[in-house]
Coordinates of C-alpha atoms and ligand atoms in Angstrom, one line a residue:
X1 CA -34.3 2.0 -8.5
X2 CA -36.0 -1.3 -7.6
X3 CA -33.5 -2.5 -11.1
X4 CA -30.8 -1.9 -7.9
X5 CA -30.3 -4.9 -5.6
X6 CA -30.0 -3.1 -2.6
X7 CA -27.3 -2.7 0.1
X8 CA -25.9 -0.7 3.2
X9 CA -22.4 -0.2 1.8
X10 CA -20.5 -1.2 -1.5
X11 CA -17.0 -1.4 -1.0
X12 CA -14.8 -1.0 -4.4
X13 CA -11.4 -2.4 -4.4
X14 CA -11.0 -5.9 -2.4
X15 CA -7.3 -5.2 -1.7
X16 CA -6.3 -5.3 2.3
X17 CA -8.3 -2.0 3.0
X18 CA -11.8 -2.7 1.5
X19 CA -11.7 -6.5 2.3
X20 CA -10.9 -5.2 6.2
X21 CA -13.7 -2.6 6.5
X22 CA -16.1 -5.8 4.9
X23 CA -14.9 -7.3 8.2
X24 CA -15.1 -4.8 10.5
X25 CA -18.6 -3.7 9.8
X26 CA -21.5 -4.4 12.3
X27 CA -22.9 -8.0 10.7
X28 CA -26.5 -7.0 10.4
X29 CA -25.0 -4.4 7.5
X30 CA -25.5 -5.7 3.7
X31 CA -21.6 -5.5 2.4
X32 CA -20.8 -5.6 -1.0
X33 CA -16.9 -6.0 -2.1
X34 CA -16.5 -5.5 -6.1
X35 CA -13.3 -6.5 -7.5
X36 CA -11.5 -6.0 -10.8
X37 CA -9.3 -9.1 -10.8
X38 CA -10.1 -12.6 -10.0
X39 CA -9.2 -13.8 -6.7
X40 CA -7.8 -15.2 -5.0
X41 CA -4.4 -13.4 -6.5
X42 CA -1.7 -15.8 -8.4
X43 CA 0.9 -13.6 -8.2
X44 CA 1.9 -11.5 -5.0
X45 CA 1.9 -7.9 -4.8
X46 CA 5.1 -5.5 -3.7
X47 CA 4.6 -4.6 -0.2
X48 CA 5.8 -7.0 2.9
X49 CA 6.7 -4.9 5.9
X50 CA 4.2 -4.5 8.3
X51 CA 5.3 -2.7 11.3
X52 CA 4.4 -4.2 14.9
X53 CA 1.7 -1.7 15.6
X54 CA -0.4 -3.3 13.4
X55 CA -1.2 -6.3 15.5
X56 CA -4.0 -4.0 17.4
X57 CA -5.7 -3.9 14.0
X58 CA -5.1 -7.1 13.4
X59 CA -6.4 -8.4 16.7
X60 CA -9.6 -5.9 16.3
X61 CA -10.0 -8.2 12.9
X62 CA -9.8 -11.2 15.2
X63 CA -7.4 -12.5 12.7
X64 CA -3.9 -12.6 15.2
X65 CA -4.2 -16.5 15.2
X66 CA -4.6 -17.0 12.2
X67 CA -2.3 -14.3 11.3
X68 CA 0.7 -16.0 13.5
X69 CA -0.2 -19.6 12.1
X70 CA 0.5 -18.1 8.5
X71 CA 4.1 -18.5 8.5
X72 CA 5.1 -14.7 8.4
X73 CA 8.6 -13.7 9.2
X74 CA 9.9 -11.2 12.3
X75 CA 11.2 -8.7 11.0
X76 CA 15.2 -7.7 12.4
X77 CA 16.9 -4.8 12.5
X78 CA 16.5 -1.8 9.9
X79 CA 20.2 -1.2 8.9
X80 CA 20.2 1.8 6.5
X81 CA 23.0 3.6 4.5
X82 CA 21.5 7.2 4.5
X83 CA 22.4 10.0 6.0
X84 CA 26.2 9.2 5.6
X85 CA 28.3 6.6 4.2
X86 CA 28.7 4.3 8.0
X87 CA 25.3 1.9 8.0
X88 CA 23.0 3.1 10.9
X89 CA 21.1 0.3 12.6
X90 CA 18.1 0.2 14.6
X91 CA 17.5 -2.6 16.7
X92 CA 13.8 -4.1 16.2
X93 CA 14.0 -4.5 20.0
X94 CA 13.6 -0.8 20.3
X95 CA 10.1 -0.9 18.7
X96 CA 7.6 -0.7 21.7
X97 CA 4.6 -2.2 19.6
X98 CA 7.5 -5.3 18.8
X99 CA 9.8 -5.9 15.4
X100 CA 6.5 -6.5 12.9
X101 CA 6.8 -8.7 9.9
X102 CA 7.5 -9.8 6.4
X103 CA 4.8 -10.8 4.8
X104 CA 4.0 -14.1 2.4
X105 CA 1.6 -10.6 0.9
X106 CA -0.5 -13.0 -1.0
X107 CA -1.9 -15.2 1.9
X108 CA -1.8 -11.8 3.7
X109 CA -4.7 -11.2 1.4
X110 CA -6.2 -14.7 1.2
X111 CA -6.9 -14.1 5.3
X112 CA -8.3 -11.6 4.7
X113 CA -10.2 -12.4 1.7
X114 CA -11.8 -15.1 4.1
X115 CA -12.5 -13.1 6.5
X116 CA -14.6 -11.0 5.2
X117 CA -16.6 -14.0 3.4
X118 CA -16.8 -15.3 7.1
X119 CA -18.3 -11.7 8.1
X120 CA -21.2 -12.5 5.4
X121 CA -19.9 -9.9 2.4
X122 CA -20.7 -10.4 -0.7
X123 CA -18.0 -10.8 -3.1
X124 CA -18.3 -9.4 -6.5
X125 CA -15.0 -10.8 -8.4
X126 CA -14.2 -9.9 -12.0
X127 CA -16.2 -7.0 -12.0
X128 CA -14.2 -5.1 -14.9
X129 CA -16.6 -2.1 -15.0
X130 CA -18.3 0.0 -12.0
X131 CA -20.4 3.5 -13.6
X132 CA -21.7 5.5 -10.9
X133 CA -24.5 7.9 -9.9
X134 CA -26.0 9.6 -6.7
X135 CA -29.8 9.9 -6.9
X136 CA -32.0 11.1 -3.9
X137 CA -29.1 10.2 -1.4
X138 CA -28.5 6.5 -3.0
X139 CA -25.5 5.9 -5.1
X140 CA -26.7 3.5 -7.9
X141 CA -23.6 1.5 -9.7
X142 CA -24.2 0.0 -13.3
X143 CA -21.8 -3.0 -13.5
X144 CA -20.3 -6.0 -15.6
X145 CA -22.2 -8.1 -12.5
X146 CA -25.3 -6.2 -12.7
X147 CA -26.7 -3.3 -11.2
X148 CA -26.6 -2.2 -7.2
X149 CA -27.5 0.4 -4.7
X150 CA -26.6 1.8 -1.4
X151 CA -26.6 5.2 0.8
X152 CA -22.5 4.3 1.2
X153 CA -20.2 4.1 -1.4
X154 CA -16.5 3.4 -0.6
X155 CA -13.3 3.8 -2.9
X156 CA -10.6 0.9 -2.1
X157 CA -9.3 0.9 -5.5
X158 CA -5.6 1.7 -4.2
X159 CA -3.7 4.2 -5.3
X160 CA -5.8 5.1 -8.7
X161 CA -8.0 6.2 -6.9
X162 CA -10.6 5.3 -9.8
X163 CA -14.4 6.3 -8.0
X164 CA -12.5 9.4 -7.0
X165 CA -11.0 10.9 -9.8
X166 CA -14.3 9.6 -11.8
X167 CA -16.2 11.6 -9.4
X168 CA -14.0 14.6 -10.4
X169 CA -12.1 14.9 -6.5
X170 CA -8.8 15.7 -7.2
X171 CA -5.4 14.6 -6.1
X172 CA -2.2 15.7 -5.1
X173 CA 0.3 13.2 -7.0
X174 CA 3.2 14.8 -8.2
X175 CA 6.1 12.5 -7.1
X176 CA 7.1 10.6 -10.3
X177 CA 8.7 8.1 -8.3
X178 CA 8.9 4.4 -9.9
X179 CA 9.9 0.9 -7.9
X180 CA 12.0 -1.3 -9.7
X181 CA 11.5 -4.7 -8.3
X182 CA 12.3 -8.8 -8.4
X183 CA 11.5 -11.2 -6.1
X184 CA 14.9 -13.5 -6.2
X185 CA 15.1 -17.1 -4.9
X186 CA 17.3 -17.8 -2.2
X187 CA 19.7 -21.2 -2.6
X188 CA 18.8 -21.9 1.3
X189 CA 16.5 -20.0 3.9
X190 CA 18.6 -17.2 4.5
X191 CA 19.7 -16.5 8.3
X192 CA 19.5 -12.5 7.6
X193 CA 16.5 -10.8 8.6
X194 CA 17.8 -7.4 8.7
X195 CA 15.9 -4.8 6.3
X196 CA 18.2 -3.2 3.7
X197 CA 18.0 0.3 2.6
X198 CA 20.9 2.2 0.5
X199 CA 20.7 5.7 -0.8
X200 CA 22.6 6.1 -4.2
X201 CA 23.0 9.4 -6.1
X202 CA 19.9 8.3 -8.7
X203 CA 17.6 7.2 -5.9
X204 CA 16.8 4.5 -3.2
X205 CA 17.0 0.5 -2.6
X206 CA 15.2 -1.8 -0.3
X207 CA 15.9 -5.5 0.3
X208 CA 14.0 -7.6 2.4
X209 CA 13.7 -11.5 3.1
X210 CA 10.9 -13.1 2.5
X211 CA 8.9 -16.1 4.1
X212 CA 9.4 -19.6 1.7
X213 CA 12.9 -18.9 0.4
X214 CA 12.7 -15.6 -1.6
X215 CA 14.0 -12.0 -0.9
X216 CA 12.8 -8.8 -2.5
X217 CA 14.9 -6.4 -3.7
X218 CA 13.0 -2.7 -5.1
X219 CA 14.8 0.2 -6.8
X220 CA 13.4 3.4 -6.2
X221 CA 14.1 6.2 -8.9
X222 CA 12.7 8.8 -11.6
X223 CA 9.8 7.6 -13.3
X224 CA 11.8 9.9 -16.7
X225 CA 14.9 8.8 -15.5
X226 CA 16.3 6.2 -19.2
X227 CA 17.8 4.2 -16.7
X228 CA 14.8 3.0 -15.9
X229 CA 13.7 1.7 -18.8
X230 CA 17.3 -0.4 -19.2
X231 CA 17.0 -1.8 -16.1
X232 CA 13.5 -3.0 -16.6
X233 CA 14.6 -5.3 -19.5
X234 CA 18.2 -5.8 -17.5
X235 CA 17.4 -8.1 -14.5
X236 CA 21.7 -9.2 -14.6
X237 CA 22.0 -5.1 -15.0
X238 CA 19.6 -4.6 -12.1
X239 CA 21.5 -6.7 -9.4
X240 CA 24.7 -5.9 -10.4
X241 CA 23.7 -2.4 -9.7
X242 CA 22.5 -3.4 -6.3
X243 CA 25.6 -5.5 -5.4
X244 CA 28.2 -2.2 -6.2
X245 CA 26.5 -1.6 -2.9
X246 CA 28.2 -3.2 0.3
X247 CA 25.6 -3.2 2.2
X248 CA 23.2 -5.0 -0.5
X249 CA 26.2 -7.2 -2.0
X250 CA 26.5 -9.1 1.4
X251 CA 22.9 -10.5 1.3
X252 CA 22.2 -10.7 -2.8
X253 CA 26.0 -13.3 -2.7
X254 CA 25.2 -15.9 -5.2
X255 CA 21.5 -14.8 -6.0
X256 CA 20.3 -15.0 -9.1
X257 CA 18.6 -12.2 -11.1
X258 CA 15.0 -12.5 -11.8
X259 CA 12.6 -10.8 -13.8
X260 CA 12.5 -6.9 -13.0
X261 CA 8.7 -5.3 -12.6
X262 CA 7.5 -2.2 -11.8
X263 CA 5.0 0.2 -10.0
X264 CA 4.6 3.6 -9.7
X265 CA 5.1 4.5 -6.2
X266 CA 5.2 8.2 -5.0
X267 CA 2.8 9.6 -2.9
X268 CA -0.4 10.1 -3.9
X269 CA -3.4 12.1 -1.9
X270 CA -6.4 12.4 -2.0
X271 CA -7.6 16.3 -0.8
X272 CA -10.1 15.1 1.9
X273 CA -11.8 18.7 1.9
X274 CA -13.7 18.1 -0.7
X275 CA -15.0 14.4 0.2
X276 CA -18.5 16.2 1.1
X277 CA -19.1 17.8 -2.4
X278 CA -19.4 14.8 -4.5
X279 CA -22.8 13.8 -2.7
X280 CA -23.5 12.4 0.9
X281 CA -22.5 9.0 1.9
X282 CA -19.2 8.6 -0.3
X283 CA -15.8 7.2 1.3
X284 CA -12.2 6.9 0.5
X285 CA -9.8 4.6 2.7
X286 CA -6.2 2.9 2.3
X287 CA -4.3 3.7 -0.9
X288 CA -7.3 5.8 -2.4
X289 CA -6.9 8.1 0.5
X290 CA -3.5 8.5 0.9
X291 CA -0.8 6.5 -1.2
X292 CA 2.2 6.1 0.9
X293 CA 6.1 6.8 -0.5
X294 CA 7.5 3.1 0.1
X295 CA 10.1 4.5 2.5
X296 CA 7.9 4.7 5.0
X297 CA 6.6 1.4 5.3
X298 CA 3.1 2.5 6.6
X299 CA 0.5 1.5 3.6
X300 CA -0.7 -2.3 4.5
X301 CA -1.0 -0.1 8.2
X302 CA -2.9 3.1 7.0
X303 CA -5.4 0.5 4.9
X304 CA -6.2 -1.5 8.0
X305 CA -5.9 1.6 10.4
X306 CA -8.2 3.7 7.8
X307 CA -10.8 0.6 7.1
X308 CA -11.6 0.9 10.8
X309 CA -12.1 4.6 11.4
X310 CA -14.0 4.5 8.3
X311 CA -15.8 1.3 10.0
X312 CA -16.9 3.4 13.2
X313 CA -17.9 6.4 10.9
X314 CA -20.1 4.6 8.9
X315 CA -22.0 3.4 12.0
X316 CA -22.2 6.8 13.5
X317 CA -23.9 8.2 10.4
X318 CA -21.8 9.6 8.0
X319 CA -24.0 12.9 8.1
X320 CA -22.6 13.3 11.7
X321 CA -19.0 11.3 11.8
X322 CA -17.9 12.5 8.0
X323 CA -16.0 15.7 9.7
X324 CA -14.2 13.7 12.3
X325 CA -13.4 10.9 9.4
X326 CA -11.9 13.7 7.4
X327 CA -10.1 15.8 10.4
X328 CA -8.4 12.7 11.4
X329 CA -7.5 11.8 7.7
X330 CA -6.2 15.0 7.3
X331 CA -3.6 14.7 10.7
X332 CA -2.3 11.7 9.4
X333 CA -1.3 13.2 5.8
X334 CA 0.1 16.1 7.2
X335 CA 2.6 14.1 9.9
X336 CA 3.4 11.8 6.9
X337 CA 4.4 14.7 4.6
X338 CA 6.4 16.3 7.0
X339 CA 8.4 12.9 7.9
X340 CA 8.6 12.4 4.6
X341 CA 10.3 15.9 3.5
X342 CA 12.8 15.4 6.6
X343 CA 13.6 12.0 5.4
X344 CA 14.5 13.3 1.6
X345 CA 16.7 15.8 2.9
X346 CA 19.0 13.6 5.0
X347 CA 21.4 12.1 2.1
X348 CA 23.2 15.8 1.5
X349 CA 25.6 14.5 -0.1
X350 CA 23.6 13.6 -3.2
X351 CA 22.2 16.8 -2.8
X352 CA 23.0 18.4 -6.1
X353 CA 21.8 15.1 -8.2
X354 CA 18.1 15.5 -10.0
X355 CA 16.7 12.6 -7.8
X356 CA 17.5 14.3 -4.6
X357 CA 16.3 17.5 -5.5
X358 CA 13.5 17.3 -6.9
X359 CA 12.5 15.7 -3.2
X360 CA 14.2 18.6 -1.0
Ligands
FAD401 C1 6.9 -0.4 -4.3 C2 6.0 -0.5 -3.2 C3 6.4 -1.0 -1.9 C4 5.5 -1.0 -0.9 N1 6.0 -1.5 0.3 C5 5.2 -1.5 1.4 C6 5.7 -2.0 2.6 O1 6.8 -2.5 2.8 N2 4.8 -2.0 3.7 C7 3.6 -1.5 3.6 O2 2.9 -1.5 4.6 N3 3.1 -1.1 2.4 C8 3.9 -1.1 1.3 N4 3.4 -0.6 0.1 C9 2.0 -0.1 0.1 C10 0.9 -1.2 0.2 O3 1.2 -2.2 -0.8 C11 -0.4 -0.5 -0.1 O4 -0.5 0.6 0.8 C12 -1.6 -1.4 0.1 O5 -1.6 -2.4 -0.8 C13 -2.9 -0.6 0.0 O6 -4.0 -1.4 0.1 P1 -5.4 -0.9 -0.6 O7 -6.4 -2.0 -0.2 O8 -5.7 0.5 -0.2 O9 -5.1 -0.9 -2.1 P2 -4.6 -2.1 -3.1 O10 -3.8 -3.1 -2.4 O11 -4.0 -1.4 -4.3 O12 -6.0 -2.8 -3.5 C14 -6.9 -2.1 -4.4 C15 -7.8 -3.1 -5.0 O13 -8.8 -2.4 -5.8 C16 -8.9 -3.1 -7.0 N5 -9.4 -2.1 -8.0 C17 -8.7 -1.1 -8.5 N6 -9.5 -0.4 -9.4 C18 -10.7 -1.1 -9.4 C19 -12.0 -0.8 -10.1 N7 -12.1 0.2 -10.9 N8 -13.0 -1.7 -9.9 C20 -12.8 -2.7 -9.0 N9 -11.7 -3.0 -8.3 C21 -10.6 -2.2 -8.5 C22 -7.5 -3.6 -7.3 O14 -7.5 -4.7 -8.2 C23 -7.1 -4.1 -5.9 O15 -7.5 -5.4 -5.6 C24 4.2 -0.6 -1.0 C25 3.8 -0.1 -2.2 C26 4.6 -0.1 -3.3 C27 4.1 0.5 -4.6

């Protein structure tokens, strides 16, 4: 062991949820972040609603100045063609924790990149390859930056879930949903700052604006659906698609396409039962715990939200706080799943199409 330079916790994965728990633990801990990519990120992820609520986290960070002098945008009303064929709005004004944002996502990340350098973690970039063991309640990791130990090891490798699944803890991922996605330049700033969402009888779209002049628009369908693949190489095909919509055709006018990427992005869990039986001292938070379905807007929360109950139980001991970490974890997947099943079933008229049913 003494090959290990030693630490209280290594973090994997500096995406939003391992760079906040960096922050948010006590400073006399030794924090180690190790990252795949380089950072800071060139170019910015999918991902820019964050909901009002999060400014508790956000102010628990001590990040809401910076956070407000970062040129976000308030977010307006959600105005969503659903349920039926009339467009249902609700008002951000009826959000009690305020409208929320849409975030520039990649100086989201640079905050808190520096914030957690400010916190004194250690920053392990470019680190393209983690192997891990548990030995006499230490987890050592063999790396491209060397070698390292600590009693807590945390996956924040997003929605892979890679120290998981290499650990053998399964998952429960079985939505092939894909997000079809551009970020299109606006001519001028536009005055809209609605959020756009459109059922169709092959899946869902979202558009957004974004902070600096650009708008996101994301096309939700079946991972084995050959449209797919078309529209990938199609960015005209993509927005002419969006624009047969009315309610997208009024905000994509005179937009040009852009190139079309995309992500997987059903849900994706982790079964937090079984966190105990890959050795003591082992974590999952954000995307590697629970991988949100993009309709419900609540990953960049979860990751900040999960970072700091994982945060309190690694100062309580994880021997004693690793039950209530998991109890809690568990409540949160099961009120997501059950929103999420209700919100599937509300387009009924697309209810005989493959898309719909394979969500109902
Ligand atoms: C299409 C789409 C739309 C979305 N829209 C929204 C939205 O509007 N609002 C919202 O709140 N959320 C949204 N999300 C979800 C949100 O982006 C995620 O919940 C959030 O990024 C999760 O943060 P994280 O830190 O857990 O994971 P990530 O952001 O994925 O970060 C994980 C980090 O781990 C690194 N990593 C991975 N493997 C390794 C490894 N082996 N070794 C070292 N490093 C590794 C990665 O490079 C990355 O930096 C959306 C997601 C998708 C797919």
């Amino acid at each position: 062991m003494a090959d290990y330079r030693p630490y209280d916790v290594v973090i994997v994965g500096a995406g939003p949820a391992g760079l906040a728990l960096g922050s948010l633990l006590r400073p006399e801990y030794r924090v180690l972040v190790l990252e795949r990519r380089a950072l800071p990120i060139r170019s910015s992820p999918i991902g820019e609603s964050l909901p009002g609520a999060a400014a508790v986290l956000l102010q628990r960070l001590n990040l809401m100045a910076a956070f407000r002098d970062a040129g976000h945008r308030e977010r307006g009303a959600a105005v969503s063609v659903w349920d039926n064929d009339k467009p249902f709005w609700r008002d951000a004004i009826q959000d009690p924790a305020g409208p929320g944002w849409y975030l520039d996502r990649r100086e989201f990340e640079q905050m808190l990149r520096r914030r957690a350098q400010d916190a004194g973690v250690t920053l392990g970039e470019g680190c393209k390859q983690v192997d891990i063991r548990h030995r006499q309640g230490q987890w050592l990791l063999d790396t491209t930056l060397g070698s390292f130990r600590a009693p807590v090891l945390v996956d924040a490798t997003g929605r892979s879930g890679h120290l998981g699944r290499r650990l053998g803890l399964r998952r429960y991922a079985d939505d092939p949903l894909l997000c079809l996605y551009s970020f299109l330049d606006q001519v001028a700033e536009s005055q809209d700052a609605t959020m756009r969402i459109q059922a169709d009888a092959r899946g869902w779209w979202y558009t957004v604006p974004l902070p600096h002049g650009q708008r996101v628009l994301a096309y939700h369908m079946d991972i084995d659906d050959p449209l797919s693949r078309q529209l990938l190489r199609r960015p005209d095909a993509l927005l002419a698609r969006a624009r047969e919509h009315a309610l997208l055709a009024e905000v994509l006018e005179g937009l040009a396409p852009a190139r079309v990427r995309g992500r997987p992005a059903g849900t994706s869990l982790l079964e937090v039962d079984q966190l105990p039986k890959v050795g003591s001292g082992f974590l999952a938070i954000g995307d590697a715990l629970l991988a949100f379905d993009p309709l419900a807007s609540q990953g960049l929360f979860h990751s900040l939200a999960s970072a700091a109950s994982a945060a309190k139980a690694i100062e309580s001991g994880l021997h004693q706080s690793l039950g209530a970490y998991q109890q809690e974890m568990q409540a949160v997947s099961q009120r997501y799943l059950w929103h999420l099943k209700a919100s599937y079933q509300g387009p009924r008229r697309f209810s005989q199409e493959a898309f719909w049913q394979r969500r109902q």
